Each structure stands twice: as C-alpha cells, then as structure tokens.
Coordinates of C-alpha atoms in Angstrom, one line a residue:
X1 CA 24.9 8.4 -8.9
X2 CA 23.3 8.7 -5.4
X3 CA 19.7 9.0 -4.3
X4 CA 20.3 12.7 -3.4
X5 CA 20.9 13.3 -7.1
X6 CA 17.3 12.6 -8.0
X7 CA 16.1 15.7 -6.1
X8 CA 13.7 13.7 -3.9
X9 CA 11.8 15.4 -1.2
X10 CA 13.8 15.9 2.1
X11 CA 11.6 13.4 4.1
X12 CA 12.4 10.7 1.6
X13 CA 16.1 11.3 1.6
X14 CA 16.0 11.3 5.4
X15 CA 14.2 7.9 5.3
X16 CA 16.7 6.5 2.8
X17 CA 19.6 7.6 5.0
X18 CA 17.9 6.0 8.1
X19 CA 17.9 2.7 6.1
X20 CA 21.5 3.3 5.0
X21 CA 20.5 3.5 1.4
X22 CA 22.7 5.9 -0.6
X23 CA 23.3 4.3 -4.0
X24 CA 20.3 3.3 -6.2
X25 CA 20.3 0.0 -8.0
X26 CA 20.2 -0.2 -11.8
X27 CA 16.4 -0.5 -11.9
X28 CA 16.0 2.5 -9.5
X29 CA 18.5 4.6 -11.6
X30 CA 16.4 3.9 -14.7
X31 CA 12.9 4.0 -13.2
X32 CA 12.9 6.9 -10.7
X33 CA 13.5 9.7 -13.3
X34 CA 10.8 8.3 -15.6
X35 CA 8.2 8.0 -12.8
X36 CA 9.1 11.4 -11.4
X37 CA 8.4 12.9 -14.8
X38 CA 4.9 11.5 -14.6
X39 CA 5.3 9.0 -17.4
X40 CA 4.0 5.4 -17.3
X41 CA 6.6 2.7 -16.7
X42 CA 6.9 -1.1 -17.0
X43 CA 10.0 -2.4 -15.5
X44 CA 11.4 -5.9 -15.0
X45 CA 14.2 -6.9 -12.6
X46 CA 15.3 -9.8 -10.4
X47 CA 13.9 -10.3 -6.9
X48 CA 15.7 -8.1 -4.4
X49 CA 16.8 -5.4 -6.7
X50 CA 14.7 -2.6 -5.3
X51 CA 11.7 -2.5 -7.7
X52 CA 9.3 -1.3 -5.0
X53 CA 11.5 1.7 -4.2
X54 CA 11.9 2.3 -7.9
X55 CA 8.2 3.3 -8.1
X56 CA 7.4 4.1 -4.4
X57 CA 10.0 6.8 -4.0
X58 CA 8.9 9.0 -7.0
X59 CA 5.2 8.5 -6.1
X60 CA 5.8 9.6 -2.6
X61 CA 7.9 12.5 -3.9
X62 CA 4.9 13.5 -6.0
X63 CA 2.6 13.4 -3.0
X64 CA 5.0 15.4 -0.9
X65 CA 5.0 18.2 -3.5
X66 CA 1.2 18.4 -3.7
X67 CA -1.2 19.7 -1.2
X68 CA -2.7 16.9 0.9
X69 CA -6.3 16.4 -0.2
X70 CA -7.5 12.9 0.7
X71 CA -11.2 12.5 0.4
X72 CA -13.2 10.0 2.5
X73 CA -13.6 6.5 1.0
X74 CA -10.9 6.9 -1.6
X75 CA -7.1 7.1 -2.1
X76 CA -4.6 9.2 -4.0
X77 CA -2.4 6.3 -5.0
X78 CA -3.6 2.7 -5.7
X79 CA -1.1 -0.1 -5.9
X80 CA -2.4 -3.5 -7.0
X81 CA -0.7 -6.6 -5.9
X82 CA -1.4 -10.2 -7.0
X83 CA -0.8 -11.7 -3.5
X84 CA -1.4 -10.7 0.1
X85 CA 2.2 -11.5 1.0
X86 CA 3.5 -9.1 -1.7
X87 CA 0.8 -6.5 -0.8
X88 CA 2.0 -6.6 2.8
X89 CA 5.6 -6.2 1.7
X90 CA 4.8 -3.3 -0.6
X91 CA 2.7 -1.6 2.1
X92 CA 5.5 -1.8 4.6
X93 CA 7.9 -0.3 2.1
X94 CA 5.6 2.7 1.5
X95 CA 5.4 3.1 5.3
X96 CA 9.2 2.9 5.7
X97 CA 9.9 5.4 2.9
X98 CA 7.2 7.8 4.2
X99 CA 8.1 7.6 7.8
X100 CA 9.0 11.3 8.0
X101 CA 5.9 12.4 6.1
X102 CA 2.3 12.7 7.1
X103 CA 1.2 9.8 4.9
X104 CA -1.6 7.4 5.5
X105 CA -0.8 4.0 4.0
X106 CA -3.3 1.2 4.1
X107 CA -3.0 -2.4 2.9
X108 CA -6.1 -4.6 2.2
X109 CA -6.2 -8.2 1.2
X110 CA -8.3 -11.3 1.8
X111 CA -8.0 -13.7 4.7
X112 CA -8.6 -11.1 7.4
X113 CA -11.8 -9.5 8.6
X114 CA -13.0 -7.0 6.0
X115 CA -14.8 -4.7 8.5
X116 CA -11.5 -3.6 10.0
X117 CA -10.2 -2.8 6.6
X118 CA -13.3 -0.8 5.7
X119 CA -13.0 1.2 8.9
X120 CA -9.4 2.0 8.0
X121 CA -10.4 3.3 4.6
X122 CA -13.4 5.3 5.7
X123 CA -11.5 8.6 6.2
X124 CA -9.5 8.1 3.0
X125 CA -5.9 7.2 2.6
X126 CA -3.0 8.6 0.7
X127 CA -1.7 5.2 -0.5
X128 CA -3.7 2.0 -0.8
X129 CA -2.0 -1.3 -1.5
X130 CA -4.6 -3.9 -2.4
X131 CA -5.2 -7.3 -3.9
X132 CA -7.8 -7.1 -6.7
X133 CA -10.3 -9.5 -5.0
X134 CA -10.4 -7.6 -1.7
X135 CA -10.5 -4.2 -3.4
X136 CA -13.6 -5.4 -5.5
X137 CA -15.2 -6.7 -2.3
X138 CA -14.8 -3.3 -0.6
X139 CA -16.0 -1.4 -3.6
X140 CA -19.0 -3.7 -4.0
X141 CA -20.0 -2.8 -0.4
X142 CA -19.9 0.9 -1.4
X143 CA -17.3 1.4 1.3
X144 CA -14.7 2.7 -1.2
X145 CA -14.5 4.3 -4.6
X146 CA -11.7 5.1 -7.1
X147 CA -12.7 8.7 -7.9
X148 CA -9.8 10.2 -6.0
X149 CA -7.0 8.0 -7.5
X150 CA -4.3 10.2 -9.0
X151 CA -1.7 7.4 -9.5
X152 CA -2.2 3.7 -10.3

C-alpha cells in the first residue's frame, strides 16, 4: 500500500512526495482510513512511527474537501498536547503536510508571551495545536472560543 491509495487531496500527496514519503507505516495504514471516515480513533504506537501523520493527514484532507470558513477567535481543528515540545512538533508537522494548501496553523503554549499568541488567533485559524493550560488562559481572557471546532 502507498499513500496515494488513500485518496488524499492532491496538495497532501504533493507534500508527502516532497518529503519522500510514499509508503505508510502500520499505524498510518490502520488509522488514516478510520479518521477519513469521520470516526473517533485511539491509537498507540512507538515513538517515530508516524502517529502525527496518522491523524494529521486525514484531518487536513477533510479541511481540503470543505469550504474554508474560519471565524475570528476560533479554529476548525483543535489538537491538545501535554507538553510545549510536543505541541511545537505537532504544529510543524501540520505546517509541513499543509504546505501546498491555504491553511493557517497556530501553536500556543506557555513560556512565551501570551499577547503574541492572542494576536495570532484573533483572525481565526484552521488548526490550533495547544497545551491545555495556555488554551485555558487564552479562553479565560475572552480572546478565543471553541464554537467553531469541527475536529478535536
């Protein structure tokens, strides 16, 4: 099986080709069809097996198929991460996979000035990767809400 067999949107297959990814890992083979069908998924795999791509690719495919409608102060996709290091890594993966799409990806976490993050979110984003604490801080300041979330 190859990534092209999933029927992913063309910008995603182009991004995968640019990264020289052609064959999905076992977690990707099992997870991508489930997430593409809109079902919930809980997957476990070793570090470095491509878990982020296993959920990011079908989520980005879904966004590519729908009309872009990002409202201010919200997001279409919310990804929660337990640490800022993992949040940064996940956010970069979403940027890499969506590089040929018009996707706005933001990453927010503690330890950096919150006002810059709030400004980044003010127009709305397609994908928000956040640590729970910083997300709650931003919501408590009424600078963001979850009304537009389609995928969690």
